[in-house]
Coordinates of C-alpha atoms in Angstrom, one line a residue:
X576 CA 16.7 26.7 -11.6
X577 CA 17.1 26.6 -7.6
X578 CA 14.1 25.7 -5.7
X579 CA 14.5 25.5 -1.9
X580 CA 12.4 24.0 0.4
X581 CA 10.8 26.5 3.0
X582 CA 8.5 24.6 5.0
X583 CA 7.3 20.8 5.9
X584 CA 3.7 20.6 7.5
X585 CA 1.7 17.4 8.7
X586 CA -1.6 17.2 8.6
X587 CA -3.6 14.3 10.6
X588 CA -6.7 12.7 8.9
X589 CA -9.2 12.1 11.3
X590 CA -12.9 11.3 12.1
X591 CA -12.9 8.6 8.9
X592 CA -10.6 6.3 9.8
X593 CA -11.4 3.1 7.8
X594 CA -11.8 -0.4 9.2
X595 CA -9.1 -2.4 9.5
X596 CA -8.5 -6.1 10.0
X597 CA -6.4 -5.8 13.3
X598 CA -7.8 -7.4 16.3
X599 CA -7.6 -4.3 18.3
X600 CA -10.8 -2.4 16.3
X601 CA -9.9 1.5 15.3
X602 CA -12.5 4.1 16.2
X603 CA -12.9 6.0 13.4
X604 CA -11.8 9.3 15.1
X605 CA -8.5 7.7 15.6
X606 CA -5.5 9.2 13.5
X607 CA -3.6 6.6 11.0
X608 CA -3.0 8.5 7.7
X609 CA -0.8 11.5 7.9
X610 CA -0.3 13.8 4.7
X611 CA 3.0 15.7 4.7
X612 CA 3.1 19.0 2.6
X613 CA 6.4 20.9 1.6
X614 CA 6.4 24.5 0.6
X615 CA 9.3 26.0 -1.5
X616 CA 10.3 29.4 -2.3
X617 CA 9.2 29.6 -6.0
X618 CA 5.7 28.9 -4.1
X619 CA 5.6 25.5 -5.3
X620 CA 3.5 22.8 -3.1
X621 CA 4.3 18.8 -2.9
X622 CA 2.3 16.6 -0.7
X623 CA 2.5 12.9 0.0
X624 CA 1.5 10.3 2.6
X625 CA 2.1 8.3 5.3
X626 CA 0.7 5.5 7.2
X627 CA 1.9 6.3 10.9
X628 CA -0.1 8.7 12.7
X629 CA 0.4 12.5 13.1
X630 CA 2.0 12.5 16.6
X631 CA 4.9 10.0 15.4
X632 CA 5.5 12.1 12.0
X633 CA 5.5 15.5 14.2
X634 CA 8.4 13.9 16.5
X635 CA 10.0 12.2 13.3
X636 CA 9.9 15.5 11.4
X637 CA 11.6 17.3 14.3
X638 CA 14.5 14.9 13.8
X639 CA 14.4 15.4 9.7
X640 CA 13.6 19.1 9.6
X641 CA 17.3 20.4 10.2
X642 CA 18.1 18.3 7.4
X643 CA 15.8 19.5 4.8
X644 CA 14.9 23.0 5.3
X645 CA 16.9 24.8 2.8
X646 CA 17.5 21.3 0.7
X647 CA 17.2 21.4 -3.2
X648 CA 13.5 20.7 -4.1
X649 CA 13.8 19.2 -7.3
X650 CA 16.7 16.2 -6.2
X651 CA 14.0 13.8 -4.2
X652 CA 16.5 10.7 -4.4
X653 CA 19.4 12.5 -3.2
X654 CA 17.2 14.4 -0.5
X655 CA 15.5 11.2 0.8
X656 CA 19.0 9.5 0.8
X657 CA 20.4 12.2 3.1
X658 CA 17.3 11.6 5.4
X659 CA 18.1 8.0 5.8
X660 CA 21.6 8.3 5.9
X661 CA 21.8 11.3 8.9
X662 CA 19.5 9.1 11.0
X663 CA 20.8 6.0 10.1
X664 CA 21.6 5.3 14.1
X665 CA 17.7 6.3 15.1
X666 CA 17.4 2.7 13.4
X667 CA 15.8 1.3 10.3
X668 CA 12.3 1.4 9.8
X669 CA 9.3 2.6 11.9
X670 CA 8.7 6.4 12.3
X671 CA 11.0 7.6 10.5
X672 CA 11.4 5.9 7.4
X673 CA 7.4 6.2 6.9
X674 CA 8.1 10.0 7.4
X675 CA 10.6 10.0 4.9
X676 CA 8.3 8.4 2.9
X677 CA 5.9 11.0 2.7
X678 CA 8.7 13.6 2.1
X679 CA 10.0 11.7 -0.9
X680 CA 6.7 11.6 -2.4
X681 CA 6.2 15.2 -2.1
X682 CA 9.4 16.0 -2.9
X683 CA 8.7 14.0 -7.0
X684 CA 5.5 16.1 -6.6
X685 CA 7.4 19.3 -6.9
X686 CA 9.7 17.9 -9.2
X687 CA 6.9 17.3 -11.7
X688 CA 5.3 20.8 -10.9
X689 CA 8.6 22.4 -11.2
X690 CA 9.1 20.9 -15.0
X691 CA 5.7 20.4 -16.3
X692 CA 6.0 16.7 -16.4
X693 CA 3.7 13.8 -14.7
X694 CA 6.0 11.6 -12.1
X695 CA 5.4 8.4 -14.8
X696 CA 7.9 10.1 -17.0
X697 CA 10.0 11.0 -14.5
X698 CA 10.2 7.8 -13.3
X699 CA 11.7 6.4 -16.1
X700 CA 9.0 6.9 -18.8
X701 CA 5.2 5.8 -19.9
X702 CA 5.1 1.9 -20.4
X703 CA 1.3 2.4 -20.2
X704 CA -1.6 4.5 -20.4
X705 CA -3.6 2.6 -17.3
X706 CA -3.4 0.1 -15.0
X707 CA -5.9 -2.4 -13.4
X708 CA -6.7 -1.5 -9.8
X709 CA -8.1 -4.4 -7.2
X710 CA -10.7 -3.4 -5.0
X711 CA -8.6 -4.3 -1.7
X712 CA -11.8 -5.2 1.0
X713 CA -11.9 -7.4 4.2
X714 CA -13.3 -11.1 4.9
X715 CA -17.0 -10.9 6.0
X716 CA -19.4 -13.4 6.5
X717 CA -20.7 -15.0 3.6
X718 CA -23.9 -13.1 3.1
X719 CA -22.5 -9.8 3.6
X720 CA -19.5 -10.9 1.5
X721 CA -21.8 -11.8 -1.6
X722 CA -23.6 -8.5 -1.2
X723 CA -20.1 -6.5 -1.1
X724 CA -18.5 -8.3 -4.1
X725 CA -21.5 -7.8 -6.4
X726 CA -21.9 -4.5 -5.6
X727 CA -18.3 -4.3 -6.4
X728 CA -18.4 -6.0 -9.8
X729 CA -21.1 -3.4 -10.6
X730 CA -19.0 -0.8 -9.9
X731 CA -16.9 -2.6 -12.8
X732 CA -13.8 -3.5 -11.1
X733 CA -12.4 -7.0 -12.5
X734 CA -9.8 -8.0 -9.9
X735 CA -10.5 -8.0 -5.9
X736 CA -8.3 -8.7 -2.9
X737 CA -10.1 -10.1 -0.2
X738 CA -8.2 -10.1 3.1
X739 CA -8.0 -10.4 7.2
X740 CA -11.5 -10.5 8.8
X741 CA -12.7 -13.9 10.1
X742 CA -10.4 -15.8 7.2
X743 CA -8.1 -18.1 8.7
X744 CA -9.4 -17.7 11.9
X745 CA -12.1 -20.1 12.6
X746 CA -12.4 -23.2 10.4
X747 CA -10.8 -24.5 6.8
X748 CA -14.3 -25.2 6.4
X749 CA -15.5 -21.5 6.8
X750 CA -12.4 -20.7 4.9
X751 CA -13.0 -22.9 1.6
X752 CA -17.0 -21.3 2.0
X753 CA -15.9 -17.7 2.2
X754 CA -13.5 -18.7 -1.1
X755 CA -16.1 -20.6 -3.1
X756 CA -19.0 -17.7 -2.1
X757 CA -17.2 -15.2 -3.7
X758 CA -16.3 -17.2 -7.0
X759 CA -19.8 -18.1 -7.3
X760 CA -20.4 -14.2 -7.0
X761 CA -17.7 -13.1 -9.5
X762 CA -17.4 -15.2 -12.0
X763 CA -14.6 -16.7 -13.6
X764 CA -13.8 -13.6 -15.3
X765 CA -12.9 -11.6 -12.3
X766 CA -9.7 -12.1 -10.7
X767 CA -9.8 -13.0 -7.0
X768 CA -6.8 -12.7 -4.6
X769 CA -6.5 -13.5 -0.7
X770 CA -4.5 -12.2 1.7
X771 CA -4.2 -13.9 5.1
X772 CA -3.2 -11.2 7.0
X773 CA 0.0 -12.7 8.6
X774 CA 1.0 -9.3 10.5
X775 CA -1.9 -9.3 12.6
X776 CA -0.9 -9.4 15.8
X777 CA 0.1 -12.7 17.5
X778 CA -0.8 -15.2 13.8
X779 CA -1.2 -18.3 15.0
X780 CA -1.3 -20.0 11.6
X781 CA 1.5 -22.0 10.8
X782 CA 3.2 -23.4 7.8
X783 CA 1.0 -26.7 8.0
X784 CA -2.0 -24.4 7.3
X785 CA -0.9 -22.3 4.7
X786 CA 0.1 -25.3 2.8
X787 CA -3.4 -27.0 2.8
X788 CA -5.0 -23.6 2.2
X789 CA -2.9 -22.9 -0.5
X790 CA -4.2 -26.0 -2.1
X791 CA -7.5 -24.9 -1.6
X792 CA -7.3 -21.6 -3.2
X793 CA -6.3 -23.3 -6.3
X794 CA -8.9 -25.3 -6.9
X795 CA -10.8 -21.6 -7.7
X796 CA -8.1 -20.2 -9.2
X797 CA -6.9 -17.5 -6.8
X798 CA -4.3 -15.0 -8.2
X799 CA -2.1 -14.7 -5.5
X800 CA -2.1 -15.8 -2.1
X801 CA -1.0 -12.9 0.3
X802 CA 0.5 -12.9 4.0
X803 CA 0.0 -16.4 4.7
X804 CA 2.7 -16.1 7.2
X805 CA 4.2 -13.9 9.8
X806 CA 6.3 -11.4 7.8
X807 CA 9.4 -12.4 9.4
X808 CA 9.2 -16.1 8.1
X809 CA 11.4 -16.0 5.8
X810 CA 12.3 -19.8 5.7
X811 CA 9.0 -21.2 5.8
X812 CA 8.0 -18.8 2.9
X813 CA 10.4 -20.3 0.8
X814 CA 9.3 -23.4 1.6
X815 CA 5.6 -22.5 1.1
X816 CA 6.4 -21.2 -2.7
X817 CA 8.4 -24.3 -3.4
X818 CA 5.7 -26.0 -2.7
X819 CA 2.4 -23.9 -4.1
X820 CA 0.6 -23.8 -7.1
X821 CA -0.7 -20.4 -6.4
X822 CA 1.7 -17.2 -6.3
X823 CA 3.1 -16.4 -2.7
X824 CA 2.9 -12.8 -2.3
X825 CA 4.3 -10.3 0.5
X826 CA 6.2 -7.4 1.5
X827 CA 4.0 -4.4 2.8
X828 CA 5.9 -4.5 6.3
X829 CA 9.3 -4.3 5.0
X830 CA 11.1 -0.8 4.9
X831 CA 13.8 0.5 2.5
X832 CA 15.3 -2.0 -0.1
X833 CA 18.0 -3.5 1.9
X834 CA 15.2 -5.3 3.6
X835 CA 13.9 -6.8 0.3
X836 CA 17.2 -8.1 -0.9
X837 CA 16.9 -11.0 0.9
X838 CA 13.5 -11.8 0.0
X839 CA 14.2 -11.1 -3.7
X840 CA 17.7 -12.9 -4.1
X841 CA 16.0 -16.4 -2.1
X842 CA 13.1 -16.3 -4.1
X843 CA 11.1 -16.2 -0.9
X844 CA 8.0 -15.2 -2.9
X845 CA 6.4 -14.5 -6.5
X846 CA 5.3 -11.2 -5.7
X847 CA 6.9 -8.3 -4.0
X848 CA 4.7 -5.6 -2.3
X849 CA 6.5 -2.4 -1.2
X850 CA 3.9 0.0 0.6
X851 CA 5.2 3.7 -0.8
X852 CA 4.0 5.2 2.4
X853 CA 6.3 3.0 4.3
X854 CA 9.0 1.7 2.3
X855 CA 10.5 5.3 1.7
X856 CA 8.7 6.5 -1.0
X857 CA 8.7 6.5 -4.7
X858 CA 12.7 6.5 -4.7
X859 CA 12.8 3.2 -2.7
X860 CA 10.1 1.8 -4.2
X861 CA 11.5 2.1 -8.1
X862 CA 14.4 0.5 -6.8
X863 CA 12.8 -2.4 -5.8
X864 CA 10.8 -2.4 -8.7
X865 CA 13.6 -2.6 -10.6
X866 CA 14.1 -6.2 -9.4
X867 CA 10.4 -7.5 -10.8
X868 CA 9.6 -4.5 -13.5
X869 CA 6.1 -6.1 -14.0
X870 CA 3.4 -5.0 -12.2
X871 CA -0.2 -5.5 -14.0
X872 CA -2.3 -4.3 -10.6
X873 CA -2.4 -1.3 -8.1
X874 CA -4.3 -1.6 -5.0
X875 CA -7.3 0.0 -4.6
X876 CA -8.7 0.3 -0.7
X877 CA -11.9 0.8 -1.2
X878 CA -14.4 2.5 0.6
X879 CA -11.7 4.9 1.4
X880 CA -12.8 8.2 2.4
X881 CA -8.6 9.2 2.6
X882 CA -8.9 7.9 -1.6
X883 CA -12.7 8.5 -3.4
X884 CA -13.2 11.8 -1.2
X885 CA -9.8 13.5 -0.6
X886 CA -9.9 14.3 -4.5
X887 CA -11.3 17.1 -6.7
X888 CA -11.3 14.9 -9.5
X889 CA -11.7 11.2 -8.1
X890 CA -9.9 8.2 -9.5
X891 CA -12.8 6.8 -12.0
X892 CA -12.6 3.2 -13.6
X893 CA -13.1 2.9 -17.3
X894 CA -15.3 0.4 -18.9
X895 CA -12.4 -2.7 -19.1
X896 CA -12.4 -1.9 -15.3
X897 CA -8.9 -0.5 -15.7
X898 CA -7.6 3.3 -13.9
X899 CA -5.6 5.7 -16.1
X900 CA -2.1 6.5 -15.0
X901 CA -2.0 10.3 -14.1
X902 CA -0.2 12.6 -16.8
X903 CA -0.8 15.8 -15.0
X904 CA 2.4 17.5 -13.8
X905 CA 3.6 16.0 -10.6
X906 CA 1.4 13.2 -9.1
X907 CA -1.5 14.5 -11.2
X908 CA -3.7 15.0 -8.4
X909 CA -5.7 18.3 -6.7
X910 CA -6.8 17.3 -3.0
X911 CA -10.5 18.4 -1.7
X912 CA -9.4 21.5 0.3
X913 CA -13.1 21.2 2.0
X914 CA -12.7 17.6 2.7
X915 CA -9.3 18.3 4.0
X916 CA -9.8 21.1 6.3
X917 CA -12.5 18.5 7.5
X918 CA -10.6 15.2 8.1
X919 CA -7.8 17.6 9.7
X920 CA -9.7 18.8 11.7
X921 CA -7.6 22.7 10.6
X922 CA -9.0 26.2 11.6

């Protein structure tokens, strides 16, 4: 069976962009998500995202376009390797590599589509049914934290990242209140992970004070401890996870596996975190799976309009708080065509 690709299209979310954590604030009209849709000729669609905006996919997709149109749809892993490889001296990374990300995505999209078959099997097979999500939200200050984790816990999720805002950036006594607030909320049933937000722009938190925070966190049993560092820091993050009792996490920055290596092979940290819609897609990202196979939690940014209302069929947690994996063929998703045509702002 021959499927060819025919066309690649981006299309720019706007007008919801959610809030980040950066010191520069967003307005929400600004474009930071990117889908990427590939048509074939059997009339088969695949779509797949990217976190760069529209403009820098558009330039990025002039480069890759002469490269794909006409490519075998249903080979994403040899496709997305002859992507990196022909613009290997546009550089590593940035752009690009996103973009390709997206591509890759919607290239296993097709592949599913094309043979009946969700992108879990493909991948390898069906080690489980469902997976527990982590509401993934932002430091706030205590009040409005307490509010946001119980409304949370009602919603039944039972693990949530909390991350950036004012943590880390005003007092270890704010810190350890913001930390013990939202065990108080939770419970001890719940788990609770933090993530410092060491890519902001120009961290000023050094090794020092991610040791002594570290040791706080344990005392309220935090699952991992995320981004205490600048991302680049390699050294002192194997120093930091010699020297913690809570798991050192990282990794969302990184693109393509050759970056992880050295992270993985120096035990720089417990937890690897490749971002699909940066990394290169679900090809990269089982290969650095393959390193650390087990992966008990998927991030869940939430409220996310580009998530809870981009669906026909939102993601919906069951009553262990748990998501189930999608066996539809493909990704196992429909997108909002209404909500799209909105966010993109299309005619």
């Amino acid at each position: 069976m021959a499927i060819t690709i025919c066309t690649i299209r981006s299309i720019g979310l706007l007008g919801r962009t959610h809030t980040t954590g950066w010191d520069t604030k967003l307005d929400p009209g600004v474009n930071l998500h990117t889908l990427i849709e590939v048509t074939t000729d059997a009339g088969i669609i695949g779509y797949g995202s990217v976190y760069t905006s529209r403009a820098l996919v558009d330039a990025s997709l002039h480069i890759l376009s002469p490269f794909l149109l006409g490519e075998c749809a249903l080979e994403p892993e040899r496709v997305s390797e002859k992507l990196h490889q022909s613009t290997f001296w546009h550089g590593h990374g940035g752009a690009i590599t996103h973009t390709i990300s997206g591509i890759d995505q919607a290239l296993w999209d097709i592949l599913g589509k094309a043979t009946g078959q969700p992108v879990c099997r493909l991948l390898g097979g069906i080690y489980r049914t469902r997976v527990k999500p982590y509401a993934s939200i932002l430091f706030e200050e205590p009040a409005r934290l307490r509010n946001t984790l119980a409304q949370l816990v009602e919603r039944g999720f039972r693990a949530i990242k909390m991350g950036w805002g004012i943590f880390g950036r005003q007092t270890r006594n704010s810190d350890e209140i913001l930390i013990r607030t939202a065990r108080e909320v939770v419970g001890e049933t719940v788990d609770l992970m933090v993530d410092a937000g060491g890519s902001e722009q120009f961290w000023q938190n050094s090794f020092k004070w991610a040791l002594e925070t570290v040791r706080m966190l344990a005392d309220y049993q935090i699952t991992w401890f995320e981004e205490p560092l600048r991302p680049d820091d390699i050294e002192d993050y194997i120093l930091l996870r010699e020297h913690s009792a809570v798991p050192i996490s990282s990794g969302e920055v990184l693109t393509r596996r050759q970056s992880f290596l050295p992270w993985i092979e120096r035990h720089a940290v417990d937890i690897i975190q490749p971002d699909l819609t940066k990394v290169g897609g679900l090809s990269e990202g089982r290969r650095i799976g393959w390193s650390m196979p087990i992966a008990p939690y998927v991030e869940y940014l939430t409220p996310s309009p580009y998530i809870e209302d981009i669906l026909v069929d939102p993601f919906c947690l069951d009553e262990d708080g748990m998501l189930p994996v999608p066996m539809k063929p493909g990704l196992g998703i429909q997108l909002n065509e209404d909500v799209l045509n909105f966010m993109s702002r299309r005619q």
